Amino acid sequence: MKSAHQIQGVTLIELLVAIVVLSIGIIVAGPGFSTIGGSSKLESQSREIQNALVFARTEAIRLNQNVLFCHSSDGLVCSAPPSSGWSGWLIRAAGASIGAEIGPVLRAQQFSDSSVTISSGSALAGAQHAMRFNSQGLIRVFGNNTPLSDSIRICIAQSALKPNLYEVRFNSGGRLRQVTQNTNGSCL
């Protein structure tokens, strides 16, 4: 005679089938998770740079003086980046020359993620990787007051990530915008 309270359970075969199905799902979805992480890194880094540029412009207007946004290896003075790309940035009141900034550091950041490459556009590189915001909030080349319009590129060399390049573009009037592109895995 069967009792009304028979114990129901999962057989070993049912458990193994469930584990195999779950494993296949993880294997198929795994590459997708890495692209989500890479995209998040790019967007986060480009937003930080864009916010820093807005801050530098605002401080130049507020302080009624020239403020620099530039590459910085040490977070204290402006410097040329290594060939591998920017290692950090700095916002500080402009001095007599690049590397001779004055006053306290208003804001700085050093990059810790080596998978992200950050580089200057050609005009910014020609301007010693530094842009000067004047007291009207306009972007100029440091030494000669020439209007400066270009971009800062944030890239992950990963062909599966689309897009793998974010650009923070700026014009001499101080307007900023973010543009995304796919470079087919190359950051150069």
PDB file of C-alpha atoms in Angstrom:
ATOM      1  CA  MET A   1       0.000   0.000   0.000  1.00  0.00           C
ATOM      2  CA  LYS A   2       1.302   3.467  -0.925  1.00  0.00           C
ATOM      3  CA  SER A   3       1.179   6.202   1.606  1.00  0.00           C
ATOM      4  CA  ALA A   4      -0.316   9.609   0.793  1.00  0.00           C
ATOM      5  CA  HIS A   5       2.892  11.285   1.926  1.00  0.00           C
ATOM      6  CA  GLN A   6       5.459   9.727  -0.392  1.00  0.00           C
ATOM      7  CA  ILE A   7       8.748  11.590  -0.432  1.00  0.00           C
ATOM      8  CA  GLN A   8       9.388  13.318  -3.752  1.00  0.00           C
ATOM      9  CA  GLY A   9      12.929  14.285  -4.751  1.00  0.00           C
ATOM     10  CA  VAL A  10      15.288  14.962  -7.607  1.00  0.00           C
ATOM     11  CA  THR A  11      17.127  12.079  -9.127  1.00  0.00           C
ATOM     12  CA  LEU A  12      20.818  12.197  -9.796  1.00  0.00           C
ATOM     13  CA  ILE A  13      20.219  12.189 -13.563  1.00  0.00           C
ATOM     14  CA  GLU A  14      17.856  15.189 -13.340  1.00  0.00           C
ATOM     15  CA  LEU A  15      20.444  17.088 -11.286  1.00  0.00           C
ATOM     16  CA  LEU A  16      23.230  16.343 -13.798  1.00  0.00           C
ATOM     17  CA  VAL A  17      21.055  17.455 -16.728  1.00  0.00           C
ATOM     18  CA  ALA A  18      20.284  20.741 -14.949  1.00  0.00           C
ATOM     19  CA  ILE A  19      23.994  21.352 -14.268  1.00  0.00           C
ATOM     20  CA  VAL A  20      24.904  20.673 -17.919  1.00  0.00           C
ATOM     21  CA  VAL A  21      22.203  23.060 -19.178  1.00  0.00           C
ATOM     22  CA  LEU A  22      23.354  25.767 -16.745  1.00  0.00           C
ATOM     23  CA  SER A  23      27.002  25.272 -17.785  1.00  0.00           C
ATOM     24  CA  ILE A  24      26.139  25.630 -21.466  1.00  0.00           C
ATOM     25  CA  GLY A  25      24.235  28.839 -20.712  1.00  0.00           C
ATOM     26  CA  ILE A  26      27.218  30.300 -18.839  1.00  0.00           C
ATOM     27  CA  ILE A  27      29.633  29.361 -21.652  1.00  0.00           C
ATOM     28  CA  VAL A  28      27.417  30.983 -24.277  1.00  0.00           C
ATOM     29  CA  ALA A  29      26.770  34.160 -22.229  1.00  0.00           C
ATOM     30  CA  GLY A  30      30.348  34.593 -20.922  1.00  0.00           C
ATOM     31  CA  PRO A  31      31.786  36.688 -23.791  1.00  0.00           C
ATOM     32  CA  GLY A  32      28.781  38.985 -23.620  1.00  0.00           C
ATOM     33  CA  PHE A  33      29.530  39.807 -19.990  1.00  0.00           C
ATOM     34  CA  SER A  34      33.094  40.900 -20.820  1.00  0.00           C
ATOM     35  CA  THR A  35      31.860  43.348 -23.465  1.00  0.00           C
ATOM     36  CA  ILE A  36      29.395  44.823 -20.985  1.00  0.00           C
ATOM     37  CA  GLY A  37      32.260  45.428 -18.549  1.00  0.00           C
ATOM     38  CA  GLY A  38      34.444  46.974 -21.263  1.00  0.00           C
ATOM     39  CA  SER A  39      31.675  49.258 -22.455  1.00  0.00           C
ATOM     40  CA  SER A  40      31.054  50.367 -18.895  1.00  0.00           C
ATOM     41  CA  LYS A  41      34.766  51.182 -18.435  1.00  0.00           C
ATOM     42  CA  LEU A  42      34.812  53.283 -21.599  1.00  0.00           C
ATOM     43  CA  GLU A  43      31.667  55.196 -20.767  1.00  0.00           C
ATOM     44  CA  SER A  44      32.748  55.790 -17.180  1.00  0.00           C
ATOM     45  CA  GLN A  45      36.189  57.075 -18.179  1.00  0.00           C
ATOM     46  CA  SER A  46      34.825  59.342 -20.917  1.00  0.00           C
ATOM     47  CA  ARG A  47      32.218  60.781 -18.513  1.00  0.00           C
ATOM     48  CA  GLU A  48      34.943  61.481 -15.938  1.00  0.00           C
ATOM     49  CA  ILE A  49      37.012  63.360 -18.515  1.00  0.00           C
ATOM     50  CA  GLN A  50      33.972  65.242 -19.784  1.00  0.00           C
ATOM     51  CA  ASN A  51      33.032  66.215 -16.210  1.00  0.00           C
ATOM     52  CA  ALA A  52      36.620  67.338 -15.555  1.00  0.00           C
ATOM     53  CA  LEU A  53      36.529  69.598 -18.623  1.00  0.00           C
ATOM     54  CA  VAL A  54      33.235  71.134 -17.453  1.00  0.00           C
ATOM     55  CA  PHE A  55      34.782  71.680 -14.012  1.00  0.00           C
ATOM     56  CA  ALA A  56      37.898  73.333 -15.504  1.00  0.00           C
ATOM     57  CA  ARG A  57      35.753  75.679 -17.604  1.00  0.00           C
ATOM     58  CA  THR A  58      33.562  76.559 -14.625  1.00  0.00           C
ATOM     59  CA  GLU A  59      36.586  77.250 -12.418  1.00  0.00           C
ATOM     60  CA  ALA A  60      38.174  79.509 -15.066  1.00  0.00           C
ATOM     61  CA  ILE A  61      34.998  81.577 -15.188  1.00  0.00           C
ATOM     62  CA  ARG A  62      34.515  81.554 -11.404  1.00  0.00           C
ATOM     63  CA  LEU A  63      38.132  82.473 -10.602  1.00  0.00           C
ATOM     64  CA  ASN A  64      38.319  84.911 -13.530  1.00  0.00           C
ATOM     65  CA  GLN A  65      41.707  83.493 -14.556  1.00  0.00           C
ATOM     66  CA  ASN A  66      43.254  80.977 -16.926  1.00  0.00           C
ATOM     67  CA  VAL A  67      42.884  77.339 -15.869  1.00  0.00           C
ATOM     68  CA  LEU A  68      44.666  74.389 -17.505  1.00  0.00           C
ATOM     69  CA  PHE A  69      43.410  70.891 -18.177  1.00  0.00           C
ATOM     70  CA  CYS A  70      46.387  68.757 -19.163  1.00  0.00           C
ATOM     71  CA  HIS A  71      48.047  65.367 -19.075  1.00  0.00           C
ATOM     72  CA  SER A  72      49.903  64.760 -15.832  1.00  0.00           C
ATOM     73  CA  SER A  73      52.019  61.789 -14.830  1.00  0.00           C
ATOM     74  CA  ASP A  74      52.198  62.795 -11.174  1.00  0.00           C
ATOM     75  CA  GLY A  75      49.014  64.800 -10.528  1.00  0.00           C
ATOM     76  CA  LEU A  76      51.067  67.922  -9.685  1.00  0.00           C
ATOM     77  CA  VAL A  77      52.334  69.429 -12.957  1.00  0.00           C
ATOM     78  CA  CYS A  78      51.501  69.126 -16.649  1.00  0.00           C
ATOM     79  CA  SER A  79      53.724  66.811 -18.671  1.00  0.00           C
ATOM     80  CA  ALA A  80      53.866  65.029 -22.009  1.00  0.00           C
ATOM     81  CA  PRO A  81      52.266  61.580 -21.942  1.00  0.00           C
ATOM     82  CA  PRO A  82      54.276  58.432 -22.672  1.00  0.00           C
ATOM     83  CA  SER A  83      53.772  56.715 -26.031  1.00  0.00           C
ATOM     84  CA  SER A  84      51.344  54.276 -24.365  1.00  0.00           C
ATOM     85  CA  GLY A  85      48.858  57.105 -23.707  1.00  0.00           C
ATOM     86  CA  TRP A  86      47.747  59.357 -20.877  1.00  0.00           C
ATOM     87  CA  SER A  87      48.487  58.200 -17.343  1.00  0.00           C
ATOM     88  CA  GLY A  88      46.375  60.901 -15.697  1.00  0.00           C
ATOM     89  CA  TRP A  89      45.161  64.482 -15.875  1.00  0.00           C
ATOM     90  CA  LEU A  90      45.281  67.631 -13.824  1.00  0.00           C
ATOM     91  CA  ILE A  91      43.332  70.887 -13.461  1.00  0.00           C
ATOM     92  CA  ARG A  92      45.262  73.838 -12.101  1.00  0.00           C
ATOM     93  CA  ALA A  93      45.636  77.596 -12.550  1.00  0.00           C
ATOM     94  CA  ALA A  94      47.903  78.351 -15.518  1.00  0.00           C
ATOM     95  CA  GLY A  95      51.444  79.565 -14.859  1.00  0.00           C
ATOM     96  CA  ALA A  96      54.051  81.144 -17.134  1.00  0.00           C
ATOM     97  CA  SER A  97      54.669  77.903 -19.024  1.00  0.00           C
ATOM     98  CA  ILE A  98      53.562  74.284 -19.220  1.00  0.00           C
ATOM     99  CA  GLY A  99      54.987  72.519 -16.174  1.00  0.00           C
ATOM    100  CA  ALA A 100      55.082  75.750 -14.142  1.00  0.00           C
ATOM    101  CA  GLU A 101      51.457  75.819 -13.007  1.00  0.00           C
ATOM    102  CA  ILE A 102      50.561  77.973 -10.001  1.00  0.00           C
ATOM    103  CA  GLY A 103      48.309  77.634  -6.991  1.00  0.00           C
ATOM    104  CA  PRO A 104      46.771  74.477  -5.619  1.00  0.00           C
ATOM    105  CA  VAL A 105      45.722  71.513  -7.730  1.00  0.00           C
ATOM    106  CA  LEU A 106      41.998  71.986  -8.288  1.00  0.00           C
ATOM    107  CA  ARG A 107      41.387  68.400  -9.355  1.00  0.00           C
ATOM    108  CA  ALA A 108      43.518  65.489 -10.609  1.00  0.00           C
ATOM    109  CA  GLN A 109      43.151  61.823 -11.493  1.00  0.00           C
ATOM    110  CA  GLN A 110      45.588  59.022 -12.235  1.00  0.00           C
ATOM    111  CA  PHE A 111      44.376  56.133 -14.413  1.00  0.00           C
ATOM    112  CA  SER A 112      44.678  52.677 -12.927  1.00  0.00           C
ATOM    113  CA  ASP A 113      43.114  50.510 -15.659  1.00  0.00           C
ATOM    114  CA  SER A 114      45.792  49.533 -18.173  1.00  0.00           C
ATOM    115  CA  SER A 115      43.216  48.025 -20.575  1.00  0.00           C
ATOM    116  CA  VAL A 116      41.940  51.542 -21.371  1.00  0.00           C
ATOM    117  CA  THR A 117      44.114  53.709 -23.647  1.00  0.00           C
ATOM    118  CA  ILE A 118      43.621  57.478 -23.490  1.00  0.00           C
ATOM    119  CA  SER A 119      45.222  59.741 -26.083  1.00  0.00           C
ATOM    120  CA  SER A 120      45.158  63.295 -27.432  1.00  0.00           C
ATOM    121  CA  GLY A 121      43.900  64.253 -30.850  1.00  0.00           C
ATOM    122  CA  SER A 122      46.514  65.783 -33.169  1.00  0.00           C
ATOM    123  CA  ALA A 123      45.706  69.437 -32.356  1.00  0.00           C
ATOM    124  CA  LEU A 124      45.782  68.775 -28.605  1.00  0.00           C
ATOM    125  CA  ALA A 125      49.055  66.859 -28.959  1.00  0.00           C
ATOM    126  CA  GLY A 126      50.484  69.827 -30.880  1.00  0.00           C
ATOM    127  CA  ALA A 127      49.409  72.041 -27.972  1.00  0.00           C
ATOM    128  CA  GLN A 128      51.569  70.019 -25.539  1.00  0.00           C
ATOM    129  CA  HIS A 129      48.566  67.912 -24.399  1.00  0.00           C
ATOM    130  CA  ALA A 130      47.190  70.921 -22.506  1.00  0.00           C
ATOM    131  CA  MET A 131      44.185  73.152 -23.033  1.00  0.00           C
ATOM    132  CA  ARG A 132      43.712  76.512 -21.409  1.00  0.00           C
ATOM    133  CA  PHE A 133      40.284  77.757 -20.410  1.00  0.00           C
ATOM    134  CA  ASN A 134      40.262  81.561 -20.272  1.00  0.00           C
ATOM    135  CA  SER A 135      38.082  83.628 -17.956  1.00  0.00           C
ATOM    136  CA  GLN A 136      35.272  83.601 -20.541  1.00  0.00           C
ATOM    137  CA  GLY A 137      35.311  79.776 -20.625  1.00  0.00           C
ATOM    138  CA  LEU A 138      36.829  79.571 -24.099  1.00  0.00           C
ATOM    139  CA  ILE A 139      39.400  76.865 -24.920  1.00  0.00           C
ATOM    140  CA  ARG A 140      42.752  78.145 -26.189  1.00  0.00           C
ATOM    141  CA  VAL A 141      46.255  76.878 -26.928  1.00  0.00           C
ATOM    142  CA  PHE A 142      48.382  77.685 -23.888  1.00  0.00           C
ATOM    143  CA  GLY A 143      51.053  79.965 -25.320  1.00  0.00           C
ATOM    144  CA  ASN A 144      49.430  81.919 -28.150  1.00  0.00           C
ATOM    145  CA  ASN A 145      45.684  82.301 -27.451  1.00  0.00           C
ATOM    146  CA  THR A 146      44.768  80.416 -30.643  1.00  0.00           C
ATOM    147  CA  PRO A 147      41.339  78.708 -30.485  1.00  0.00           C
ATOM    148  CA  LEU A 148      41.660  74.981 -29.812  1.00  0.00           C
ATOM    149  CA  SER A 149      39.158  72.357 -31.002  1.00  0.00           C
ATOM    150  CA  ASP A 150      39.968  68.625 -30.922  1.00  0.00           C
ATOM    151  CA  SER A 151      39.233  65.465 -28.923  1.00  0.00           C
ATOM    152  CA  ILE A 152      40.477  63.129 -26.234  1.00  0.00           C
ATOM    153  CA  ARG A 153      40.179  59.464 -27.240  1.00  0.00           C
ATOM    154  CA  ILE A 154      39.303  56.692 -24.776  1.00  0.00           C
ATOM    155  CA  CYS A 155      39.726  53.202 -26.247  1.00  0.00           C
ATOM    156  CA  ILE A 156      39.839  49.505 -25.368  1.00  0.00           C
ATOM    157  CA  ALA A 157      41.636  47.323 -27.933  1.00  0.00           C
ATOM    158  CA  GLN A 158      39.003  44.607 -27.994  1.00  0.00           C
ATOM    159  CA  SER A 159      37.445  43.518 -31.266  1.00  0.00           C
ATOM    160  CA  ALA A 160      34.350  42.011 -29.599  1.00  0.00           C
ATOM    161  CA  LEU A 161      33.444  45.326 -27.983  1.00  0.00           C
ATOM    162  CA  LYS A 162      31.345  47.570 -30.209  1.00  0.00           C
ATOM    163  CA  PRO A 163      31.917  50.469 -29.981  1.00  0.00           C
ATOM    164  CA  ASN A 164      35.414  50.267 -28.554  1.00  0.00           C
ATOM    165  CA  LEU A 165      36.281  53.973 -28.869  1.00  0.00           C
ATOM    166  CA  TYR A 166      34.742  56.962 -27.121  1.00  0.00           C
ATOM    167  CA  GLU A 167      35.843  60.483 -27.992  1.00  0.00           C
ATOM    168  CA  VAL A 168      35.247  63.533 -25.853  1.00  0.00           C
ATOM    169  CA  ARG A 169      35.197  66.249 -28.481  1.00  0.00           C
ATOM    170  CA  PHE A 170      35.534  69.901 -27.571  1.00  0.00           C
ATOM    171  CA  ASN A 171      35.484  73.107 -29.552  1.00  0.00           C
ATOM    172  CA  SER A 172      37.084  76.456 -28.853  1.00  0.00           C
ATOM    173  CA  GLY A 173      33.784  77.843 -27.555  1.00  0.00           C
ATOM    174  CA  GLY A 174      33.820  75.295 -24.727  1.00  0.00           C
ATOM    175  CA  ARG A 175      31.145  72.965 -26.143  1.00  0.00           C
ATOM    176  CA  LEU A 176      31.681  69.288 -25.267  1.00  0.00           C
ATOM    177  CA  ARG A 177      30.157  66.140 -26.681  1.00  0.00           C
ATOM    178  CA  GLN A 178      30.778  62.432 -26.531  1.00  0.00           C
ATOM    179  CA  VAL A 179      31.034  60.381 -29.739  1.00  0.00           C
ATOM    180  CA  THR A 180      31.303  56.588 -29.971  1.00  0.00           C
ATOM    181  CA  GLN A 181      32.998  54.654 -32.780  1.00  0.00           C
ATOM    182  CA  ASN A 182      34.066  51.137 -33.663  1.00  0.00           C
ATOM    183  CA  THR A 183      37.716  50.812 -34.621  1.00  0.00           C
ATOM    184  CA  ASN A 184      37.667  47.036 -35.298  1.00  0.00           C
ATOM    185  CA  GLY A 185      39.739  46.313 -32.226  1.00  0.00           C
ATOM    186  CA  SER A 186      42.573  48.801 -32.775  1.00  0.00           C
ATOM    187  CA  CYS A 187      43.259  51.848 -30.608  1.00  0.00           C
ATOM    188  CA  LEU A 188      45.970  53.367 -32.803  1.00  0.00           C
TER     189      LEU A 188
END
